[in-house]
mmCIF file of C-alpha atoms in Angstrom:
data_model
loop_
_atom_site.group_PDB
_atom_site.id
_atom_site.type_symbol
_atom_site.label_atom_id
_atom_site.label_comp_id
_atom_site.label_asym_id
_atom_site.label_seq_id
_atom_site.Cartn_x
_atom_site.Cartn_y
_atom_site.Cartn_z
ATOM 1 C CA UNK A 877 -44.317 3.361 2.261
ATOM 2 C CA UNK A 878 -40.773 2.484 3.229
ATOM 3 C CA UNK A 879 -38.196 5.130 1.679
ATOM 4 C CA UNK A 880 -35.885 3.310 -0.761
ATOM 5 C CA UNK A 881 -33.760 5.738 -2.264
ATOM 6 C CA UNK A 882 -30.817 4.936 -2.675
ATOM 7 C CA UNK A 883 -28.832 7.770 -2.891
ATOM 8 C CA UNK A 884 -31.119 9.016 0.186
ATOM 9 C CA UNK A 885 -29.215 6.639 2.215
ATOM 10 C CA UNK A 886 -26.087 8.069 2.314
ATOM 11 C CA UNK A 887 -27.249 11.373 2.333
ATOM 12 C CA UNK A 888 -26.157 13.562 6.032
ATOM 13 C CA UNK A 889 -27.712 15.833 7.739
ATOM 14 C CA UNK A 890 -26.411 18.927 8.485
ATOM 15 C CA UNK A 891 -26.315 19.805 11.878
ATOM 16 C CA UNK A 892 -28.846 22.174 13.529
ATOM 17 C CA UNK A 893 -26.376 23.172 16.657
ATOM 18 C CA UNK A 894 -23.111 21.133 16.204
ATOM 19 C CA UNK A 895 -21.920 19.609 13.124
ATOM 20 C CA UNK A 896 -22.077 16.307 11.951
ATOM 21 C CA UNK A 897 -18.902 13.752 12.783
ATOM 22 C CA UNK A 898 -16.897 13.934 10.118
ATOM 23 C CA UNK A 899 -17.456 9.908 9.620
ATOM 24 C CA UNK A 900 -20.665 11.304 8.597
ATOM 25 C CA UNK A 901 -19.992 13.119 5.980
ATOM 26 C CA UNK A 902 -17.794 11.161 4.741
ATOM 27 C CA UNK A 903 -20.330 8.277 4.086
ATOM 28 C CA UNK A 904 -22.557 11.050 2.280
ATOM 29 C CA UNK A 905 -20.081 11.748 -0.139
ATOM 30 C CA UNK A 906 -19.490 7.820 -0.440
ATOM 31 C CA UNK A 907 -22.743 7.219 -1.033
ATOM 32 C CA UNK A 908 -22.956 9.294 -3.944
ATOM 33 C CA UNK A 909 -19.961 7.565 -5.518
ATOM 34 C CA UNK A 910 -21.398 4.678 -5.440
ATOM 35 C CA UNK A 911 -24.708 6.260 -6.614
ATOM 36 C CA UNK A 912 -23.054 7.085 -9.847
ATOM 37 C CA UNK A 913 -21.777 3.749 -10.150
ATOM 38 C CA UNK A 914 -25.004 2.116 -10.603
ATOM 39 C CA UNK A 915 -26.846 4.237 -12.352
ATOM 40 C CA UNK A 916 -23.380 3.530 -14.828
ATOM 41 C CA UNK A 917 -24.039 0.092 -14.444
ATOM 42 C CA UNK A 918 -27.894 0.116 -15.362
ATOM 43 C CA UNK A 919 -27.080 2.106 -18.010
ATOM 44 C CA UNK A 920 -24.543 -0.476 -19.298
ATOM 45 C CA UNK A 921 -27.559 -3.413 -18.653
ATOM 46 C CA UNK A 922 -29.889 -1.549 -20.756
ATOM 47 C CA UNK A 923 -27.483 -1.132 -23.683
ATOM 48 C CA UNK A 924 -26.692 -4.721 -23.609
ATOM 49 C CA UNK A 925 -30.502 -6.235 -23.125
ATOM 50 C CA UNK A 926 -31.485 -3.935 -26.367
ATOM 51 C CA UNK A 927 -28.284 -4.538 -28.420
ATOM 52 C CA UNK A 928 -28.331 -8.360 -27.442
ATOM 53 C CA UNK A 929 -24.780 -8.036 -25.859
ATOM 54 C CA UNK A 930 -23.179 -5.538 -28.233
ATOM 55 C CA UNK A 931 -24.587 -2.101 -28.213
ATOM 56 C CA UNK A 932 -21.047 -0.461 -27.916
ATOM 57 C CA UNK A 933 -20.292 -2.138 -24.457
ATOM 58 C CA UNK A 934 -16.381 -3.429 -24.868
ATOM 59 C CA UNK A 935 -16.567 -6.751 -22.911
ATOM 60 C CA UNK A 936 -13.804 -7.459 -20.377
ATOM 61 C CA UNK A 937 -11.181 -9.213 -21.861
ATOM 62 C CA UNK A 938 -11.852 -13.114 -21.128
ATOM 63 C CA UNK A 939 -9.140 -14.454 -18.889
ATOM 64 C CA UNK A 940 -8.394 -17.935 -20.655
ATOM 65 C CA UNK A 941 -8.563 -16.499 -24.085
ATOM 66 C CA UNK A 942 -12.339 -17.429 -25.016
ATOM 67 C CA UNK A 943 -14.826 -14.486 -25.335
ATOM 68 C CA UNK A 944 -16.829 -13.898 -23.067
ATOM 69 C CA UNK A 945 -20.787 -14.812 -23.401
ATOM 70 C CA UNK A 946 -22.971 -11.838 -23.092
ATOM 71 C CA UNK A 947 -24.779 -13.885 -20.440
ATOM 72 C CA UNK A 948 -21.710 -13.908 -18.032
ATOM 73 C CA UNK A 949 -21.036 -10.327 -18.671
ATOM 74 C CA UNK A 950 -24.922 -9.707 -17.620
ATOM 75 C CA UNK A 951 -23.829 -11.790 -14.336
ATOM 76 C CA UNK A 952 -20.843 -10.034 -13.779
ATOM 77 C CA UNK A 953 -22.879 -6.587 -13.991
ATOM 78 C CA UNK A 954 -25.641 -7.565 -11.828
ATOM 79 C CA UNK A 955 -23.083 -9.122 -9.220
ATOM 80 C CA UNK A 956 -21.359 -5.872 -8.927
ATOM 81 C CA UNK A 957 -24.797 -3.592 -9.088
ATOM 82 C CA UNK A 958 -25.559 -5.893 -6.026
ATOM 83 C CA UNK A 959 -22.577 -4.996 -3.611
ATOM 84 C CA UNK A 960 -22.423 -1.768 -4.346
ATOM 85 C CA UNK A 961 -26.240 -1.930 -3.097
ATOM 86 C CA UNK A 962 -25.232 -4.377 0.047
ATOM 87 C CA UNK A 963 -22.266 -0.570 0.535
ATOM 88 C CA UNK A 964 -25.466 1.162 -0.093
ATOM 89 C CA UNK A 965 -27.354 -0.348 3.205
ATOM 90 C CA UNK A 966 -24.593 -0.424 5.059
ATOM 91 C CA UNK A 967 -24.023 3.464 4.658
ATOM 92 C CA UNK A 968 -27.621 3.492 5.478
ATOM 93 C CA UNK A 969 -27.002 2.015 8.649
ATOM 94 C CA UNK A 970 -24.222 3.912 9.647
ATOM 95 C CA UNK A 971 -25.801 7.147 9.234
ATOM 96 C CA UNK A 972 -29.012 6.393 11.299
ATOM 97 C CA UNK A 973 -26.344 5.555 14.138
ATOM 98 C CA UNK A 974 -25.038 9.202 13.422
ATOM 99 C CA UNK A 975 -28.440 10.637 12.749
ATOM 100 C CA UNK A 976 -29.552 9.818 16.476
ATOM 101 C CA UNK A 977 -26.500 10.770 17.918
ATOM 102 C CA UNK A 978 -26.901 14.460 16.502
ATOM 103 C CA UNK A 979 -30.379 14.497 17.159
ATOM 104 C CA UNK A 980 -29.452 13.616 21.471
ATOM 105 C CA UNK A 981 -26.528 16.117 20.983
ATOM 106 C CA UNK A 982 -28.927 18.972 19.521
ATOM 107 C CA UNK A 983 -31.403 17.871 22.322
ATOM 108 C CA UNK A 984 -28.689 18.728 25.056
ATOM 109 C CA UNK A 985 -26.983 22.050 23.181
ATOM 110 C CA UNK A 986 -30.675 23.409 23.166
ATOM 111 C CA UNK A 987 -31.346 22.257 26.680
ATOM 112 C CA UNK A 988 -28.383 24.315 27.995
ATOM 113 C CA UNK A 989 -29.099 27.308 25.848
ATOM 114 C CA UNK A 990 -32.529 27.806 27.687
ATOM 115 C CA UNK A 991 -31.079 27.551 30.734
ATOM 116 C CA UNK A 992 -27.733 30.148 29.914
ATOM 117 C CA UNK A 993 -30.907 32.053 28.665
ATOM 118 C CA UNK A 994 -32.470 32.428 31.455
ATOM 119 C CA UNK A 995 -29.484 32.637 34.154
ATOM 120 C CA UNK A 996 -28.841 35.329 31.910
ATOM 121 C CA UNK A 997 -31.908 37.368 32.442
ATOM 122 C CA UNK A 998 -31.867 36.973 35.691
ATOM 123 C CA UNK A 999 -28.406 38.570 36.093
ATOM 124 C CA UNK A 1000 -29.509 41.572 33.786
ATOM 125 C CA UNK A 1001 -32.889 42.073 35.574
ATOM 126 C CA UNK A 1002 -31.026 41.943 38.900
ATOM 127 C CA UNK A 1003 -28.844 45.003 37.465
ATOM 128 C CA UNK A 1004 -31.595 46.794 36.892
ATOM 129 C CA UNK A 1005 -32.835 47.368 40.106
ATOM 130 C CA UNK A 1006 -29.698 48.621 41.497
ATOM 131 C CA UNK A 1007 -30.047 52.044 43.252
ATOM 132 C CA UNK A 1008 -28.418 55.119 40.860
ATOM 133 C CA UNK A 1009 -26.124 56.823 42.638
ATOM 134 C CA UNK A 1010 -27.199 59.877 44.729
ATOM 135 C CA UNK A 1011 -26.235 63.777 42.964
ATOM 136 C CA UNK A 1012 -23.882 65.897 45.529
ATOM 137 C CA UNK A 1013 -26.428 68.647 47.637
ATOM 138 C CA UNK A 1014 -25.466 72.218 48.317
ATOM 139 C CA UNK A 1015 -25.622 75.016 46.485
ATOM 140 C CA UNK A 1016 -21.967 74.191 45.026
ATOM 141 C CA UNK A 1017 -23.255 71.217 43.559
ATOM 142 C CA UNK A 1018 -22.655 71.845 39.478
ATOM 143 C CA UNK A 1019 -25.796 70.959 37.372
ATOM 144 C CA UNK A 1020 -26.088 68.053 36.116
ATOM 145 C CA UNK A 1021 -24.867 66.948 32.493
ATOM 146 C CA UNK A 1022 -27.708 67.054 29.729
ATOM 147 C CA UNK A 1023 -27.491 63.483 27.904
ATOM 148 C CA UNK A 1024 -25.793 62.723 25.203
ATOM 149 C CA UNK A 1025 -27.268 61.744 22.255
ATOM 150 C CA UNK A 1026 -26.400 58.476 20.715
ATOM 151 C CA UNK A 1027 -24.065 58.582 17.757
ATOM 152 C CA UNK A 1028 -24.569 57.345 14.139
ATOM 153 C CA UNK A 1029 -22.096 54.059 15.266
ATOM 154 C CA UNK A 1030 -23.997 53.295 17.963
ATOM 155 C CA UNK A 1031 -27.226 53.362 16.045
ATOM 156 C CA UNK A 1032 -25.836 51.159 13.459
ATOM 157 C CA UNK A 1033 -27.840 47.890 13.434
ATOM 158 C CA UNK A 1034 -26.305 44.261 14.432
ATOM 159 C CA UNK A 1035 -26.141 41.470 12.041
ATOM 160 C CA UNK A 1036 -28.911 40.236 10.459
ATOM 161 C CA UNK A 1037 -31.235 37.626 11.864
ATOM 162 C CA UNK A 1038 -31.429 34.275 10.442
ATOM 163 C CA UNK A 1039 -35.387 35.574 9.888
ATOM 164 C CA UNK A 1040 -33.926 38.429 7.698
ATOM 165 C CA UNK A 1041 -31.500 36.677 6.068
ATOM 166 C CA UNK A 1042 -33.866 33.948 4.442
ATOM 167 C CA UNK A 1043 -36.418 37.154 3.877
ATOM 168 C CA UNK A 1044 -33.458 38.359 1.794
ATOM 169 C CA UNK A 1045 -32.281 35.059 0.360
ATOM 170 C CA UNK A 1046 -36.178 34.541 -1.070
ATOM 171 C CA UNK A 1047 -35.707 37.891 -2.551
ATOM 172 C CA UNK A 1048 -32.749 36.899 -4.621
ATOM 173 C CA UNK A 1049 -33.825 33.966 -5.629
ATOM 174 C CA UNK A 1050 -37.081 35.308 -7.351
ATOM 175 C CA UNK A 1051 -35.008 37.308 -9.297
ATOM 176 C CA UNK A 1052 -32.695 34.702 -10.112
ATOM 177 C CA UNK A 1053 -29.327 36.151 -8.183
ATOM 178 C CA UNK A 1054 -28.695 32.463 -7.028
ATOM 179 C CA UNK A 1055 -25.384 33.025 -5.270
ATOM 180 C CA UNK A 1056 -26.680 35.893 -3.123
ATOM 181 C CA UNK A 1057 -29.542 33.159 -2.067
ATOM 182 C CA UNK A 1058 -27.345 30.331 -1.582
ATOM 183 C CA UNK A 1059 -24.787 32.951 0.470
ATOM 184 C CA UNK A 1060 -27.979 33.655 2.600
ATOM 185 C CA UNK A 1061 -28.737 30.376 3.443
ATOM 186 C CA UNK A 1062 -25.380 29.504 4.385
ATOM 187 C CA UNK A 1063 -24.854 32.276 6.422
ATOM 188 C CA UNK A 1064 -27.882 30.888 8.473
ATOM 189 C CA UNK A 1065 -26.782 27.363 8.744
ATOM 190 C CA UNK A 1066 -23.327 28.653 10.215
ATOM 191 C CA UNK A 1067 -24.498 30.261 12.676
ATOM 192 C CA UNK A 1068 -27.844 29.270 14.957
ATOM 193 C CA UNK A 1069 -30.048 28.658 12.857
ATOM 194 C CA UNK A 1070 -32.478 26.970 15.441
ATOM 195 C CA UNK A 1071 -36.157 26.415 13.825
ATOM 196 C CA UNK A 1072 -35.215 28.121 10.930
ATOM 197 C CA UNK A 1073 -32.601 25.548 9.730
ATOM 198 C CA UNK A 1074 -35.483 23.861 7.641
ATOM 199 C CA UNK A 1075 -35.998 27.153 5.545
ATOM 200 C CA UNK A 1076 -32.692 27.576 5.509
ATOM 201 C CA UNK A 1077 -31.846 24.128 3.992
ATOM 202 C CA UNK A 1078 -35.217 24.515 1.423
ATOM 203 C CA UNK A 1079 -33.434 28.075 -0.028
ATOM 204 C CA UNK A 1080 -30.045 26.515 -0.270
ATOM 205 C CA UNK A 1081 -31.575 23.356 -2.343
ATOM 206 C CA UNK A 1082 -33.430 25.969 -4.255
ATOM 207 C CA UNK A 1083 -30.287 28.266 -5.127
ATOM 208 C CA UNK A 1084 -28.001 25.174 -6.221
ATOM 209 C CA UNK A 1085 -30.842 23.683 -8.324
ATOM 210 C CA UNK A 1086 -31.048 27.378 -10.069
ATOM 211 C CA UNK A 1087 -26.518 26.691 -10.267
ATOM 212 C CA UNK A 1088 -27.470 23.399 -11.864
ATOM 213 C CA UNK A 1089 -25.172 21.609 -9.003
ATOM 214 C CA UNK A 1090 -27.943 19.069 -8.238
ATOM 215 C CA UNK A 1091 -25.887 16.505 -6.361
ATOM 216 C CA UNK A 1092 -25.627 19.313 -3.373
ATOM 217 C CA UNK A 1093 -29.136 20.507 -3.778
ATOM 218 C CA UNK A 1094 -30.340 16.849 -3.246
ATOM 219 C CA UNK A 1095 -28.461 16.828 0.334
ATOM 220 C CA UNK A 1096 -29.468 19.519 1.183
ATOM 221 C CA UNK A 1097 -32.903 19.140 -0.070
ATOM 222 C CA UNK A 1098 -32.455 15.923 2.220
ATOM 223 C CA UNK A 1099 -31.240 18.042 5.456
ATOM 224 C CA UNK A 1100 -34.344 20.302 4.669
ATOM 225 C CA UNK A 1101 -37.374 16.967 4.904
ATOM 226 C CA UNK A 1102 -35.128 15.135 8.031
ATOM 227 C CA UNK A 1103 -35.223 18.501 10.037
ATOM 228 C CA UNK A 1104 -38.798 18.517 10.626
ATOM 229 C CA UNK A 1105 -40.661 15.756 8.511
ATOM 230 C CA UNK A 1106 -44.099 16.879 10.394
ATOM 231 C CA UNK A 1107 -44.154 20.531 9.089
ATOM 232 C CA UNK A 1108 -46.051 22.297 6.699
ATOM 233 C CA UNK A 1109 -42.508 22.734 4.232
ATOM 234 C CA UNK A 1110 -41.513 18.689 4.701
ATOM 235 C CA UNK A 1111 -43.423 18.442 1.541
ATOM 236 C CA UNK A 1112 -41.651 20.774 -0.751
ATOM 237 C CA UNK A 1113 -38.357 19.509 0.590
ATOM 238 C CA UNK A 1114 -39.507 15.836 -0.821
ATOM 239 C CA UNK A 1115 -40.311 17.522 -4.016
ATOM 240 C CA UNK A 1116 -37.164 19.247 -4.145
ATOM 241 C CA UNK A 1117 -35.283 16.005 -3.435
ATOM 242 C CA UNK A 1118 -37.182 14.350 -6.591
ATOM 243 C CA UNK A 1119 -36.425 17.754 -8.860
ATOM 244 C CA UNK A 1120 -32.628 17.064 -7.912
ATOM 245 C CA UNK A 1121 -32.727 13.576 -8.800
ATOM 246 C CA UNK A 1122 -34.079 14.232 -12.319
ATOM 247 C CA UNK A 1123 -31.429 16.552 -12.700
ATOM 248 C CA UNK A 1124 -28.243 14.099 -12.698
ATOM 249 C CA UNK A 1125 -30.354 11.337 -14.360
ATOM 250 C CA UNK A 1126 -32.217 9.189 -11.622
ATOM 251 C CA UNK A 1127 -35.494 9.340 -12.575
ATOM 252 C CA UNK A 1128 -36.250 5.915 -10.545
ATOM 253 C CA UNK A 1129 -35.192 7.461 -7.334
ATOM 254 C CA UNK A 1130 -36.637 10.726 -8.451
ATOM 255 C CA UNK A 1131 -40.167 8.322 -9.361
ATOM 256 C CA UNK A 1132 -39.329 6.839 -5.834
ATOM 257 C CA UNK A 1133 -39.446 10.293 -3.624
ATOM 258 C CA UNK A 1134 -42.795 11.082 -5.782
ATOM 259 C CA UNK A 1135 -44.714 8.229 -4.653
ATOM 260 C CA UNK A 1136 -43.485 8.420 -1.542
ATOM 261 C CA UNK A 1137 -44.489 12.156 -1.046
ATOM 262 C CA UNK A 1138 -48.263 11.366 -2.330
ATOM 263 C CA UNK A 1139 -48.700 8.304 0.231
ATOM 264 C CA UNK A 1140 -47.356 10.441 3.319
ATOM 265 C CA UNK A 1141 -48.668 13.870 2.675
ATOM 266 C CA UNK A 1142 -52.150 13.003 1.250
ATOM 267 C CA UNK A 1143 -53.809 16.873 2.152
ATOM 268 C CA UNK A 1144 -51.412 19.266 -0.096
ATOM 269 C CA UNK A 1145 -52.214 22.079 -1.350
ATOM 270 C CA UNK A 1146 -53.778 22.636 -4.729
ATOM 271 C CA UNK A 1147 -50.244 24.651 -5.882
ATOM 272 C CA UNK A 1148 -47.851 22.158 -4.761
ATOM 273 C CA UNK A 1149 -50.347 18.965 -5.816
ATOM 274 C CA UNK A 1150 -49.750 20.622 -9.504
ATOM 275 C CA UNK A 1151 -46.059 21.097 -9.302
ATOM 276 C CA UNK A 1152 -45.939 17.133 -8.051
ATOM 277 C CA UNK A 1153 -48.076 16.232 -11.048
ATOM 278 C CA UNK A 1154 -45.449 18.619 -13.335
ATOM 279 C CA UNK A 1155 -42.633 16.768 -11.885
ATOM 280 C CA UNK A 1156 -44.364 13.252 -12.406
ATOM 281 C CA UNK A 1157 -44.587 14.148 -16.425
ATOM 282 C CA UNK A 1158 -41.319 15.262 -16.482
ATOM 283 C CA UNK A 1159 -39.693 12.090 -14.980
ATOM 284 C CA UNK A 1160 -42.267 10.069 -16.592
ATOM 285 C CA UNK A 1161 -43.539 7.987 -13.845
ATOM 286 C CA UNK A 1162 -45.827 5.480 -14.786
#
């Protein structure tokens, strides 16, 4: 099934080695404007078709002094519901361009990180087998100094993986503490979060739904499915993406992601199949 969301075109992805071009995100943010905008403008159609043109709508004010007929107004609405669709595509269009260009760029950062990583083993193992120097002979020669043992600072662990740091993050979030999950997250995506940018992106989506910011949970509910749409977690990210549209009142996009979660992922799990069904009910699908 082809995805037409909407609001999924605009979305960006956040980088997994090197950020997005700010042109990018820009278009995201766009894109949700004009989201807004017609789901204002449907909501205007729908007070008009069951209030046969009244229905609390105030009519623009006619420019040659007749009023207008509800039927132009309906024209005028659907006119302007259809370019801000036409912006729509076009964003759509503009950030596949980006899309591939991060996805060659991440290609090449991780490319030259193997290879620094392995120069850089060399160099160490090289070290390694260096000769230790030689202690003086004689009977002058002064005994040699017992080691020292290492000190509380030196002991101290480093900072925390990006494996600990979701660990952690999950932890929070079951008990509700959503801005020490959503700081978790974060701190992963800022730094390398490699094949754990996924997770990353699903616990950030999960902590701003529990804030009730849904707009940013749906992006990054969105990062989270086009990081890896073949894994085992794609799924939940689709079903996060539909919780988040409920949430700032598009059920049809939220419908949308539903159906198209069922038709690509047909072998779920008997957990997450429910939770799909829950969300269904609650955005009555048909």
């Amino acid at each position: 099934m082809a995805f037409r969301l909407p609001l999924l075109a605009a979305f960006a992805v956040l980088p997994l080695m090197a950020p997005l071009p700010a042109s990018a995100q820009m278009d995201s943010r766009e894109g949700i404007a004009l989201q807004n905008q017609i789901l204002e403008l449907r909501r205007d159609l729908d007070a008009m078709r069951r209030g046969g043109g009244g229905g609390g709508y105030v009519a623009p004010a006619p420019s040659r002094g007749g009023a207008a007929a509800p039927q132009d107004l309906l024209q005028q609405l659907l006119a302007r519901v259809g370019d801000l669709e036409e912006q729509v595509r076009q964003l759509r269009g503009q950030l596949d361009v980006a899309q591939n260009d991060n996805r060659r760029l991440t290609e090449d950062v991780e490319k030259l990180r193997g290879d620094m990583d392995f120069r850089l083993q060399q160099l160490e193992g090289g070290s390694g087998r260096a000769a230790a120097p030689r202690p003086p002979q004689g009977p002058a020669a002064a005994p040699a100094p017992a080691p020292q043992q290492p000190t509380a600072a030196a002991a101290s662990p480093g900072p925390r993986t990006a494996e600990r740091a979701i660990a952690e993050g999950q932890t929070a979030l079951g008990r509700q503490d959503y801005a020490t999950a959503e700081a978790a997250a974060r701190e992963v995506l800022q730094g390398r979060p490699g094949p754990r940018a996924q997770d990353a992106n699903l616990l950030l989506g999960e902590a701003l739904l529990g804030k009730r910011q849904f707009q940013n949970a749906a992006l990054a509910f969105n990062d989270a499915y086009n990081a890896n749409r073949r894994s085992g977690r794609a799924p939940e990210a689709l079903l996060g993406l539909a919780n988040s549209f409920q949430g700032f009142g598009a059920r049809r996009e939220a419908c949308d992601t539903l159906d198209q979660l069922r038709s690509e992922y047909t072998q779920m799990s008997a957990a997450l199949s429910r939770r799909v069904d829950e969300s269904r009910r609650r955005a009555q699908c048909r």
